[in-house]
């Protein structure tokens, strides 16, 4: 795990400013949640941290390193999206192992990690299945597993539960909380769901029109007036 620090990050697309004046520092191991209306810049912030977008200006640090010019695949960051994006032709085990194989991790270690991840996410019985043989909730657990198998310093989640039905959302949310308590990976999580934000967040960042409106503890952000 590592702290994540944004200093005055701005991102423009042609004439549109997607985000500006974005500054915060997430201490090692904390779980922060980004909330705000559609189009306020949540995904752009995550994608910038992942290295999928580059900042137009400002500084981005992971740990003590300035990473603005570090390509995505060399950043120690894993991202999970709303639509799972599993490889359909691979089994669950192969999906979990894929990122490690790409990084030439020793096959013994890969095997161990797959077993440990499967245990943490209750996927042991599903390792030989293909994604289409899984429910939506199981697929999203595999996507989480594939991300944590790499043991990233930073974990980014963009509305990971929003395609799940209510019961599965509750279960998976509880699992995520448990996983974070177990692994302590610095996490940034985008959601529209107040219950998710309240249950998961150490701190909540409220965004509006590309700017930070407020940063606070869940009980302060959602306090009744
Ligand atoms: P959110 O995730 O909060 O819905 P986004 O970060 O996706 O918001 O988008 C923030 C703003 O930036 C929106 O106005 C969106 O249309 C714009 N934007 C995002 N990505 C691009 C892009 N690749 N090209 C042009 N505009 C973009
Ligand atoms: P989400 O709300 O899940 O972030 P979006 O629909 O905002 O999804 O964006 C999906 C993709 O399209 C992203 O890669 C984003 O950067 C890009 N995008 C978003 N808005 C625009 C835009 N106005 N012009 C071009 N690309 C955009």
mmCIF file with all atom_site columns, N, CA, C and O in Angstrom, residues 150-200:
data_model
loop_
_atom_site.group_PDB
_atom_site.id
_atom_site.type_symbol
_atom_site.label_atom_id
_atom_site.label_alt_id
_atom_site.label_comp_id
_atom_site.label_asym_id
_atom_site.label_entity_id
_atom_site.label_seq_id
_atom_site.pdbx_PDB_ins_code
_atom_site.Cartn_x
_atom_site.Cartn_y
_atom_site.Cartn_z
_atom_site.occupancy
_atom_site.B_iso_or_equiv
_atom_site.pdbx_formal_charge
_atom_site.auth_seq_id
_atom_site.auth_comp_id
_atom_site.auth_asym_id
_atom_site.auth_atom_id
_atom_site.pdbx_PDB_model_num
ATOM 1   N N  . UNK A 1 150 ? -2.569  -9.196 -8.133  1.00 0.00 ? 150 UNK A N  1
ATOM 2   C CA . UNK A 1 150 ? -1.322  -8.482 -8.433  1.00 0.00 ? 150 UNK A CA 1
ATOM 3   C C  . UNK A 1 150 ? -0.726  -7.819 -7.196  1.00 0.00 ? 150 UNK A C  1
ATOM 4   O O  . UNK A 1 150 ? 0.357   -7.253 -7.252  1.00 0.00 ? 150 UNK A O  1
ATOM 5   N N  . UNK A 1 151 ? -1.469  -7.832 -6.097  1.00 0.00 ? 151 UNK A N  1
ATOM 6   C CA . UNK A 1 151 ? -1.035  -7.146 -4.874  1.00 0.00 ? 151 UNK A CA 1
ATOM 7   C C  . UNK A 1 151 ? -0.619  -5.703 -5.161  1.00 0.00 ? 151 UNK A C  1
ATOM 8   O O  . UNK A 1 151 ? 0.512   -5.301 -4.888  1.00 0.00 ? 151 UNK A O  1
ATOM 9   N N  . UNK A 1 152 ? -1.557  -4.928 -5.718  1.00 0.00 ? 152 UNK A N  1
ATOM 10  C CA . UNK A 1 152 ? -1.228  -3.544 -6.077  1.00 0.00 ? 152 UNK A CA 1
ATOM 11  C C  . UNK A 1 152 ? -1.063  -2.682 -4.836  1.00 0.00 ? 152 UNK A C  1
ATOM 12  O O  . UNK A 1 152 ? -1.555  -3.027 -3.752  1.00 0.00 ? 152 UNK A O  1
ATOM 13  N N  . UNK A 1 153 ? -0.379  -1.566 -4.999  1.00 0.00 ? 153 UNK A N  1
ATOM 14  C CA . UNK A 1 153 ? -0.264  -0.578 -3.917  1.00 0.00 ? 153 UNK A CA 1
ATOM 15  C C  . UNK A 1 153 ? -1.558  0.217  -3.782  1.00 0.00 ? 153 UNK A C  1
ATOM 16  O O  . UNK A 1 153 ? -1.864  0.732  -2.718  1.00 0.00 ? 153 UNK A O  1
ATOM 17  N N  . UNK A 1 154 ? -2.259  0.355  -4.891  1.00 0.00 ? 154 UNK A N  1
ATOM 18  C CA . UNK A 1 154 ? -3.459  1.188  -4.920  1.00 0.00 ? 154 UNK A CA 1
ATOM 19  C C  . UNK A 1 154 ? -4.539  0.446  -5.703  1.00 0.00 ? 154 UNK A C  1
ATOM 20  O O  . UNK A 1 154 ? -4.262  -0.154 -6.739  1.00 0.00 ? 154 UNK A O  1
ATOM 21  N N  . UNK A 1 155 ? -5.746  0.513  -5.179  1.00 0.00 ? 155 UNK A N  1
ATOM 22  C CA . UNK A 1 155 ? -6.874  -0.209 -5.740  1.00 0.00 ? 155 UNK A CA 1
ATOM 23  C C  . UNK A 1 155 ? -7.941  0.824  -6.118  1.00 0.00 ? 155 UNK A C  1
ATOM 24  O O  . UNK A 1 155 ? -8.377  1.605  -5.274  1.00 0.00 ? 155 UNK A O  1
ATOM 25  N N  . UNK A 1 156 ? -8.352  0.849  -7.393  1.00 0.00 ? 156 UNK A N  1
ATOM 26  C CA . UNK A 1 156 ? -9.333  1.817  -7.879  1.00 0.00 ? 156 UNK A CA 1
ATOM 27  C C  . UNK A 1 156 ? -10.578 1.083  -8.333  1.00 0.00 ? 156 UNK A C  1
ATOM 28  O O  . UNK A 1 156 ? -10.484 0.134  -9.119  1.00 0.00 ? 156 UNK A O  1
ATOM 29  N N  . UNK A 1 157 ? -11.750 1.513  -7.859  1.00 0.00 ? 157 UNK A N  1
ATOM 30  C CA . UNK A 1 157 ? -12.992 0.825  -8.219  1.00 0.00 ? 157 UNK A CA 1
ATOM 31  C C  . UNK A 1 157 ? -14.010 1.838  -8.717  1.00 0.00 ? 157 UNK A C  1
ATOM 32  O O  . UNK A 1 157 ? -14.352 2.772  -7.994  1.00 0.00 ? 157 UNK A O  1
ATOM 33  N N  . UNK A 1 158 ? -14.478 1.645  -9.950  1.00 0.00 ? 158 UNK A N  1
ATOM 34  C CA . UNK A 1 158 ? -15.425 2.575  -10.556 1.00 0.00 ? 158 UNK A CA 1
ATOM 35  C C  . UNK A 1 158 ? -16.817 1.948  -10.566 1.00 0.00 ? 158 UNK A C  1
ATOM 36  O O  . UNK A 1 158 ? -17.127 1.139  -11.433 1.00 0.00 ? 158 UNK A O  1
ATOM 37  N N  . UNK A 1 159 ? -17.638 2.293  -9.607  1.00 0.00 ? 159 UNK A N  1
ATOM 38  C CA . UNK A 1 159 ? -18.992 1.753  -9.457  1.00 0.00 ? 159 UNK A CA 1
ATOM 39  C C  . UNK A 1 159 ? -19.036 0.239  -9.635  1.00 0.00 ? 159 UNK A C  1
ATOM 40  O O  . UNK A 1 159 ? -19.797 -0.272 -10.470 1.00 0.00 ? 159 UNK A O  1
ATOM 41  N N  . UNK A 1 160 ? -18.275 -0.501 -8.846  1.00 0.00 ? 160 UNK A N  1
ATOM 42  C CA . UNK A 1 160 ? -18.133 -1.934 -9.109  1.00 0.00 ? 160 UNK A CA 1
ATOM 43  C C  . UNK A 1 160 ? -19.394 -2.741 -8.801  1.00 0.00 ? 160 UNK A C  1
ATOM 44  O O  . UNK A 1 160 ? -19.511 -3.865 -9.272  1.00 0.00 ? 160 UNK A O  1
ATOM 45  N N  . UNK A 1 161 ? -20.328 -2.183 -8.042  1.00 0.00 ? 161 UNK A N  1
ATOM 46  C CA . UNK A 1 161 ? -21.494 -2.969 -7.637  1.00 0.00 ? 161 UNK A CA 1
ATOM 47  C C  . UNK A 1 161 ? -22.763 -2.562 -8.368  1.00 0.00 ? 161 UNK A C  1
ATOM 48  O O  . UNK A 1 161 ? -23.828 -3.142 -8.150  1.00 0.00 ? 161 UNK A O  1
ATOM 49  N N  . UNK A 1 162 ? -22.672 -1.564 -9.242  1.00 0.00 ? 162 UNK A N  1
ATOM 50  C CA . UNK A 1 162 ? -23.915 -0.965 -9.744  1.00 0.00 ? 162 UNK A CA 1
ATOM 51  C C  . UNK A 1 162 ? -24.672 -1.866 -10.712 1.00 0.00 ? 162 UNK A C  1
ATOM 52  O O  . UNK A 1 162 ? -25.847 -1.635 -10.959 1.00 0.00 ? 162 UNK A O  1
ATOM 53  N N  . UNK A 1 163 ? -24.030 -2.901 -11.259 1.00 0.00 ? 163 UNK A N  1
ATOM 54  C CA . UNK A 1 163 ? -24.773 -3.834 -12.118 1.00 0.00 ? 163 UNK A CA 1
ATOM 55  C C  . UNK A 1 163 ? -25.363 -5.019 -11.354 1.00 0.00 ? 163 UNK A C  1
ATOM 56  O O  . UNK A 1 163 ? -25.939 -5.908 -11.967 1.00 0.00 ? 163 UNK A O  1
ATOM 57  N N  . UNK A 1 164 ? -25.196 -5.047 -10.057 1.00 0.00 ? 164 UNK A N  1
ATOM 58  C CA . UNK A 1 164 ? -25.670 -6.196 -9.274  1.00 0.00 ? 164 UNK A CA 1
ATOM 59  C C  . UNK A 1 164 ? -27.039 -5.907 -8.675  1.00 0.00 ? 164 UNK A C  1
ATOM 60  O O  . UNK A 1 164 ? -27.368 -4.751 -8.401  1.00 0.00 ? 164 UNK A O  1
ATOM 61  N N  . UNK A 1 165 ? -27.820 -6.966 -8.445  1.00 0.00 ? 165 UNK A N  1
ATOM 62  C CA . UNK A 1 165 ? -29.110 -6.731 -7.792  1.00 0.00 ? 165 UNK A CA 1
ATOM 63  C C  . UNK A 1 165 ? -28.891 -6.453 -6.299  1.00 0.00 ? 165 UNK A C  1
ATOM 64  O O  . UNK A 1 165 ? -27.795 -6.629 -5.778  1.00 0.00 ? 165 UNK A O  1
ATOM 65  N N  . UNK A 1 166 ? -29.958 -6.020 -5.619  1.00 0.00 ? 166 UNK A N  1
ATOM 66  C CA . UNK A 1 166 ? -29.806 -5.448 -4.272  1.00 0.00 ? 166 UNK A CA 1
ATOM 67  C C  . UNK A 1 166 ? -29.127 -6.397 -3.282  1.00 0.00 ? 166 UNK A C  1
ATOM 68  O O  . UNK A 1 166 ? -28.221 -5.996 -2.550  1.00 0.00 ? 166 UNK A O  1
ATOM 69  N N  . UNK A 1 167 ? -29.554 -7.666 -3.280  1.00 0.00 ? 167 UNK A N  1
ATOM 70  C CA . UNK A 1 167 ? -29.000 -8.622 -2.314  1.00 0.00 ? 167 UNK A CA 1
ATOM 71  C C  . UNK A 1 167 ? -27.503 -8.841 -2.560  1.00 0.00 ? 167 UNK A C  1
ATOM 72  O O  . UNK A 1 167 ? -26.689 -8.790 -1.646  1.00 0.00 ? 167 UNK A O  1
ATOM 73  N N  . UNK A 1 168 ? -27.165 -9.046 -3.839  1.00 0.00 ? 168 UNK A N  1
ATOM 74  C CA . UNK A 1 168 ? -25.766 -9.272 -4.192  1.00 0.00 ? 168 UNK A CA 1
ATOM 75  C C  . UNK A 1 168 ? -24.910 -8.055 -3.890  1.00 0.00 ? 168 UNK A C  1
ATOM 76  O O  . UNK A 1 168 ? -23.757 -8.166 -3.496  1.00 0.00 ? 168 UNK A O  1
ATOM 77  N N  . UNK A 1 169 ? -25.504 -6.892 -4.090  1.00 0.00 ? 169 UNK A N  1
ATOM 78  C CA . UNK A 1 169 ? -24.787 -5.651 -3.818  1.00 0.00 ? 169 UNK A CA 1
ATOM 79  C C  . UNK A 1 169 ? -24.422 -5.592 -2.332  1.00 0.00 ? 169 UNK A C  1
ATOM 80  O O  . UNK A 1 169 ? -23.290 -5.269 -1.976  1.00 0.00 ? 169 UNK A O  1
ATOM 81  N N  . UNK A 1 170 ? -25.378 -5.945 -1.475  1.00 0.00 ? 170 UNK A N  1
ATOM 82  C CA . UNK A 1 170 ? -25.123 -5.942 -0.035  1.00 0.00 ? 170 UNK A CA 1
ATOM 83  C C  . UNK A 1 170 ? -24.019 -6.935 0.323   1.00 0.00 ? 170 UNK A C  1
ATOM 84  O O  . UNK A 1 170 ? -23.106 -6.619 1.076   1.00 0.00 ? 170 UNK A O  1
ATOM 85  N N  . UNK A 1 171 ? -24.122 -8.161 -0.242  1.00 0.00 ? 171 UNK A N  1
ATOM 86  C CA . UNK A 1 171 ? -23.142 -9.199 0.075   1.00 0.00 ? 171 UNK A CA 1
ATOM 87  C C  . UNK A 1 171 ? -21.755 -8.791 -0.400  1.00 0.00 ? 171 UNK A C  1
ATOM 88  O O  . UNK A 1 171 ? -20.765 -8.925 0.325   1.00 0.00 ? 171 UNK A O  1
ATOM 89  N N  . UNK A 1 172 ? -21.694 -8.298 -1.638  1.00 0.00 ? 172 UNK A N  1
ATOM 90  C CA . UNK A 1 172 ? -20.394 -7.970 -2.219  1.00 0.00 ? 172 UNK A CA 1
ATOM 91  C C  . UNK A 1 172 ? -19.777 -6.768 -1.515  1.00 0.00 ? 172 UNK A C  1
ATOM 92  O O  . UNK A 1 172 ? -18.565 -6.698 -1.315  1.00 0.00 ? 172 UNK A O  1
ATOM 93  N N  . UNK A 1 173 ? -20.641 -5.839 -1.087  1.00 0.00 ? 173 UNK A N  1
ATOM 94  C CA . UNK A 1 173 ? -20.148 -4.689 -0.332  1.00 0.00 ? 173 UNK A CA 1
ATOM 95  C C  . UNK A 1 173 ? -19.503 -5.144 0.976   1.00 0.00 ? 173 UNK A C  1
ATOM 96  O O  . UNK A 1 173 ? -18.417 -4.688 1.351   1.00 0.00 ? 173 UNK A O  1
ATOM 97  N N  . UNK A 1 174 ? -20.157 -6.071 1.642   1.00 0.00 ? 174 UNK A N  1
ATOM 98  C CA . UNK A 1 174 ? -19.609 -6.591 2.907   1.00 0.00 ? 174 UNK A CA 1
ATOM 99  C C  . UNK A 1 174 ? -18.280 -7.305 2.656   1.00 0.00 ? 174 UNK A C  1
ATOM 100 O O  . UNK A 1 174 ? -17.331 -7.165 3.438   1.00 0.00 ? 174 UNK A O  1
ATOM 101 N N  . UNK A 1 175 ? -18.224 -8.029 1.537   1.00 0.00 ? 175 UNK A N  1
ATOM 102 C CA . UNK A 1 175 ? -17.008 -8.744 1.188   1.00 0.00 ? 175 UNK A CA 1
ATOM 103 C C  . UNK A 1 175 ? -15.850 -7.785 0.910   1.00 0.00 ? 175 UNK A C  1
ATOM 104 O O  . UNK A 1 175 ? -14.713 -8.008 1.311   1.00 0.00 ? 175 UNK A O  1
ATOM 105 N N  . UNK A 1 176 ? -16.197 -6.700 0.208   1.00 0.00 ? 176 UNK A N  1
ATOM 106 C CA . UNK A 1 176 ? -15.184 -5.691 -0.097  1.00 0.00 ? 176 UNK A CA 1
ATOM 107 C C  . UNK A 1 176 ? -14.615 -5.062 1.173   1.00 0.00 ? 176 UNK A C  1
ATOM 108 O O  . UNK A 1 176 ? -13.419 -4.829 1.281   1.00 0.00 ? 176 UNK A O  1
ATOM 109 N N  . UNK A 1 177 ? -15.508 -4.806 2.121   1.00 0.00 ? 177 UNK A N  1
ATOM 110 C CA . UNK A 1 177 ? -15.076 -4.192 3.372   1.00 0.00 ? 177 UNK A CA 1
ATOM 111 C C  . UNK A 1 177 ? -14.123 -5.139 4.107   1.00 0.00 ? 177 UNK A C  1
ATOM 112 O O  . UNK A 1 177 ? -13.059 -4.747 4.590   1.00 0.00 ? 177 UNK A O  1
ATOM 113 N N  . UNK A 1 178 ? -14.525 -6.408 4.121   1.00 0.00 ? 178 UNK A N  1
ATOM 114 C CA . UNK A 1 178 ? -13.712 -7.450 4.749   1.00 0.00 ? 178 UNK A CA 1
ATOM 115 C C  . UNK A 1 178 ? -12.332 -7.552 4.074   1.00 0.00 ? 178 UNK A C  1
ATOM 116 O O  . UNK A 1 178 ? -11.292 -7.608 4.732   1.00 0.00 ? 178 UNK A O  1
ATOM 117 N N  . UNK A 1 179 ? -12.367 -7.534 2.740   1.00 0.00 ? 179 UNK A N  1
ATOM 118 C CA . UNK A 1 179 ? -11.138 -7.637 1.955   1.00 0.00 ? 179 UNK A CA 1
ATOM 119 C C  . UNK A 1 179 ? -10.206 -6.459 2.265   1.00 0.00 ? 179 UNK A C  1
ATOM 120 O O  . UNK A 1 179 ? -8.992  -6.624 2.415   1.00 0.00 ? 179 UNK A O  1
ATOM 121 N N  . UNK A 1 180 ? -10.804 -5.281 2.388   1.00 0.00 ? 180 UNK A N  1
ATOM 122 C CA . UNK A 1 180 ? -9.974  -4.110 2.690   1.00 0.00 ? 180 UNK A CA 1
ATOM 123 C C  . UNK A 1 180 ? -9.375  -4.208 4.091   1.00 0.00 ? 180 UNK A C  1
ATOM 124 O O  . UNK A 1 180 ? -8.221  -3.862 4.303   1.00 0.00 ? 180 UNK A O  1
ATOM 125 N N  . UNK A 1 181 ? -10.165 -4.723 5.037   1.00 0.00 ? 181 UNK A N  1
ATOM 126 C CA . UNK A 1 181 ? -9.632  -4.882 6.396   1.00 0.00 ? 181 UNK A CA 1
ATOM 127 C C  . UNK A 1 181 ? -8.500  -5.893 6.420   1.00 0.00 ? 181 UNK A C  1
ATOM 128 O O  . UNK A 1 181 ? -7.523  -5.737 7.140   1.00 0.00 ? 181 UNK A O  1
ATOM 129 N N  . UNK A 1 182 ? -8.636  -6.923 5.577   1.00 0.00 ? 182 UNK A N  1
ATOM 130 C CA . UNK A 1 182 ? -7.621  -7.971 5.509   1.00 0.00 ? 182 UNK A CA 1
ATOM 131 C C  . UNK A 1 182 ? -6.330  -7.475 4.856   1.00 0.00 ? 182 UNK A C  1
ATOM 132 O O  . UNK A 1 182 ? -5.236  -7.725 5.354   1.00 0.00 ? 182 UNK A O  1
ATOM 133 N N  . UNK A 1 183 ? -6.474  -6.773 3.718   1.00 0.00 ? 183 UNK A N  1
ATOM 134 C CA . UNK A 1 183 ? -5.296  -6.445 2.899   1.00 0.00 ? 183 UNK A CA 1
ATOM 135 C C  . UNK A 1 183 ? -4.761  -5.032 3.136   1.00 0.00 ? 183 UNK A C  1
ATOM 136 O O  . UNK A 1 183 ? -3.588  -4.770 2.899   1.00 0.00 ? 183 UNK A O  1
ATOM 137 N N  . UNK A 1 184 ? -5.644  -4.115 3.546   1.00 0.00 ? 184 UNK A N  1
ATOM 138 C CA . UNK A 1 184 ? -5.207  -2.745 3.818   1.00 0.00 ? 184 UNK A CA 1
ATOM 139 C C  . UNK A 1 184 ? -4.673  -1.989 2.619   1.00 0.00 ? 184 UNK A C  1
ATOM 140 O O  . UNK A 1 184 ? -3.828  -1.113 2.769   1.00 0.00 ? 184 UNK A O  1
ATOM 141 N N  . UNK A 1 185 ? -5.156  -2.329 1.413   1.00 0.00 ? 185 UNK A N  1
ATOM 142 C CA . UNK A 1 185 ? -4.687  -1.604 0.219   1.00 0.00 ? 185 UNK A CA 1
ATOM 143 C C  . UNK A 1 185 ? -5.363  -0.235 0.166   1.00 0.00 ? 185 UNK A C  1
ATOM 144 O O  . UNK A 1 185 ? -6.576  -0.128 0.367   1.00 0.00 ? 185 UNK A O  1
ATOM 145 N N  . UNK A 1 186 ? -4.590  0.791  -0.108  1.00 0.00 ? 186 UNK A N  1
ATOM 146 C CA . UNK A 1 186 ? -5.143  2.127  -0.310  1.00 0.00 ? 186 UNK A CA 1
ATOM 147 C C  . UNK A 1 186 ? -6.160  2.064  -1.448  1.00 0.00 ? 186 UNK A C  1
ATOM 148 O O  . UNK A 1 186 ? -5.840  1.604  -2.539  1.00 0.00 ? 186 UNK A O  1
ATOM 149 N N  . UNK A 1 187 ? -7.399  2.508  -1.169  1.00 0.00 ? 187 UNK A N  1
ATOM 150 C CA . UNK A 1 187 ? -8.485  2.288  -2.128  1.00 0.00 ? 187 UNK A CA 1
ATOM 151 C C  . UNK A 1 187 ? -9.228  3.582  -2.435  1.00 0.00 ? 187 UNK A C  1
ATOM 152 O O  . UNK A 1 187 ? -9.500  4.374  -1.530  1.00 0.00 ? 187 UNK A O  1
ATOM 153 N N  . UNK A 1 188 ? -9.543  3.773  -3.715  1.00 0.00 ? 188 UNK A N  1
ATOM 154 C CA . UNK A 1 188 ? -10.398 4.888  -4.120  1.00 0.00 ? 188 UNK A CA 1
ATOM 155 C C  . UNK A 1 188 ? -11.566 4.294  -4.893  1.00 0.00 ? 188 UNK A C  1
ATOM 156 O O  . UNK A 1 188 ? -11.374 3.516  -5.827  1.00 0.00 ? 188 UNK A O  1
ATOM 157 N N  . UNK A 1 189 ? -12.756 4.700  -4.477  1.00 0.00 ? 189 UNK A N  1
ATOM 158 C CA . UNK A 1 189 ? -13.971 3.997  -4.875  1.00 0.00 ? 189 UNK A CA 1
ATOM 159 C C  . UNK A 1 189 ? -15.003 5.017  -5.326  1.00 0.00 ? 189 UNK A C  1
ATOM 160 O O  . UNK A 1 189 ? -15.304 5.964  -4.596  1.00 0.00 ? 189 UNK A O  1
ATOM 161 N N  . UNK A 1 190 ? -15.522 4.836  -6.530  1.00 0.00 ? 190 UNK A N  1
ATOM 162 C CA . UNK A 1 190 ? -16.545 5.741  -7.049  1.00 0.00 ? 190 UNK A CA 1
ATOM 163 C C  . UNK A 1 190 ? -17.913 5.089  -6.920  1.00 0.00 ? 190 UNK A C  1
ATOM 164 O O  . UNK A 1 190 ? -18.081 3.922  -7.284  1.00 0.00 ? 190 UNK A O  1
ATOM 165 N N  . UNK A 1 191 ? -18.878 5.832  -6.396  1.00 0.00 ? 191 UNK A N  1
ATOM 166 C CA . UNK A 1 191 ? -20.236 5.289  -6.287  1.00 0.00 ? 191 UNK A CA 1
ATOM 167 C C  . UNK A 1 191 ? -21.278 6.402  -6.314  1.00 0.00 ? 191 UNK A C  1
ATOM 168 O O  . UNK A 1 191 ? -20.988 7.564  -6.034  1.00 0.00 ? 191 UNK A O  1
ATOM 169 N N  . UNK A 1 192 ? -22.503 6.013  -6.665  1.00 0.00 ? 192 UNK A N  1
ATOM 170 C CA . UNK A 1 192 ? -23.650 6.899  -6.515  1.00 0.00 ? 192 UNK A CA 1
ATOM 171 C C  . UNK A 1 192 ? -24.443 6.544  -5.266  1.00 0.00 ? 192 UNK A C  1
ATOM 172 O O  . UNK A 1 192 ? -25.413 7.204  -4.933  1.00 0.00 ? 192 UNK A O  1
ATOM 173 N N  . UNK A 1 193 ? -24.059 5.467  -4.612  1.00 0.00 ? 193 UNK A N  1
ATOM 174 C CA . UNK A 1 193 ? -24.887 4.863  -3.568  1.00 0.00 ? 193 UNK A CA 1
ATOM 175 C C  . UNK A 1 193 ? -24.450 5.346  -2.181  1.00 0.00 ? 193 UNK A C  1
ATOM 176 O O  . UNK A 1 193 ? -23.327 5.094  -1.745  1.00 0.00 ? 193 UNK A O  1
ATOM 177 N N  . UNK A 1 194 ? -25.363 6.007  -1.491  1.00 0.00 ? 194 UNK A N  1
ATOM 178 C CA . UNK A 1 194 ? -25.035 6.594  -0.189  1.00 0.00 ? 194 UNK A CA 1
ATOM 179 C C  . UNK A 1 194 ? -24.692 5.519  0.849   1.00 0.00 ? 194 UNK A C  1
ATOM 180 O O  . UNK A 1 194 ? -23.810 5.713  1.683   1.00 0.00 ? 194 UNK A O  1
ATOM 181 N N  . UNK A 1 195 ? -25.392 4.379  0.784   1.00 0.00 ? 195 UNK A N  1
ATOM 182 C CA . UNK A 1 195 ? -25.109 3.308  1.747   1.00 0.00 ? 195 UNK A CA 1
ATOM 183 C C  . UNK A 1 195 ? -23.678 2.790  1.555   1.00 0.00 ? 195 UNK A C  1
ATOM 184 O O  . UNK A 1 195 ? -22.940 2.588  2.520   1.00 0.00 ? 195 UNK A O  1
ATOM 185 N N  . UNK A 1 196 ? -23.287 2.594  0.296   1.00 0.00 ? 196 UNK A N  1
ATOM 186 C CA . UNK A 1 196 ? -21.912 2.166  0.039   1.00 0.00 ? 196 UNK A CA 1
ATOM 187 C C  . UNK A 1 196 ? -20.912 3.187  0.574   1.00 0.00 ? 196 UNK A C  1
ATOM 188 O O  . UNK A 1 196 ? -19.932 2.833  1.231   1.00 0.00 ? 196 UNK A O  1
ATOM 189 N N  . UNK A 1 197 ? -21.167 4.440  0.282   1.00 0.00 ? 197 UNK A N  1
ATOM 190 C CA . UNK A 1 197 ? -20.242 5.485  0.733   1.00 0.00 ? 197 UNK A CA 1
ATOM 191 C C  . UNK A 1 197 ? -20.145 5.496  2.258   1.00 0.00 ? 197 UNK A C  1
ATOM 192 O O  . UNK A 1 197 ? -19.058 5.535  2.827   1.00 0.00 ? 197 UNK A O  1
ATOM 193 N N  . UNK A 1 198 ? -21.312 5.418  2.936   1.00 0.00 ? 198 UNK A N  1
ATOM 194 C CA . UNK A 1 198 ? -21.346 5.447  4.404   1.00 0.00 ? 198 UNK A CA 1
ATOM 195 C C  . UNK A 1 198 ? -20.634 4.247  5.019   1.00 0.00 ? 198 UNK A C  1
ATOM 196 O O  . UNK A 1 198 ? -19.955 4.371  6.021   1.00 0.00 ? 198 UNK A O  1
ATOM 197 N N  . UNK A 1 199 ? -20.854 3.067  4.423   1.00 0.00 ? 199 UNK A N  1
ATOM 198 C CA . UNK A 1 199 ? -20.314 1.846  5.044   1.00 0.00 ? 199 UNK A CA 1
ATOM 199 C C  . UNK A 1 199 ? -18.822 1.681  4.789   1.00 0.00 ? 199 UNK A C  1
ATOM 200 O O  . UNK A 1 199 ? -18.125 1.113  5.616   1.00 0.00 ? 199 UNK A O  1
ATOM 201 N N  . UNK A 1 200 ? -18.368 2.126  3.616   1.00 0.00 ? 200 UNK A N  1
ATOM 202 C CA . UNK A 1 200 ? -17.012 1.775  3.211   1.00 0.00 ? 200 UNK A CA 1
ATOM 203 C C  . UNK A 1 200 ? -15.982 2.863  3.513   1.00 0.00 ? 200 UNK A C  1
ATOM 204 O O  . UNK A 1 200 ? -14.809 2.563  3.750   1.00 0.00 ? 200 UNK A O  1
#
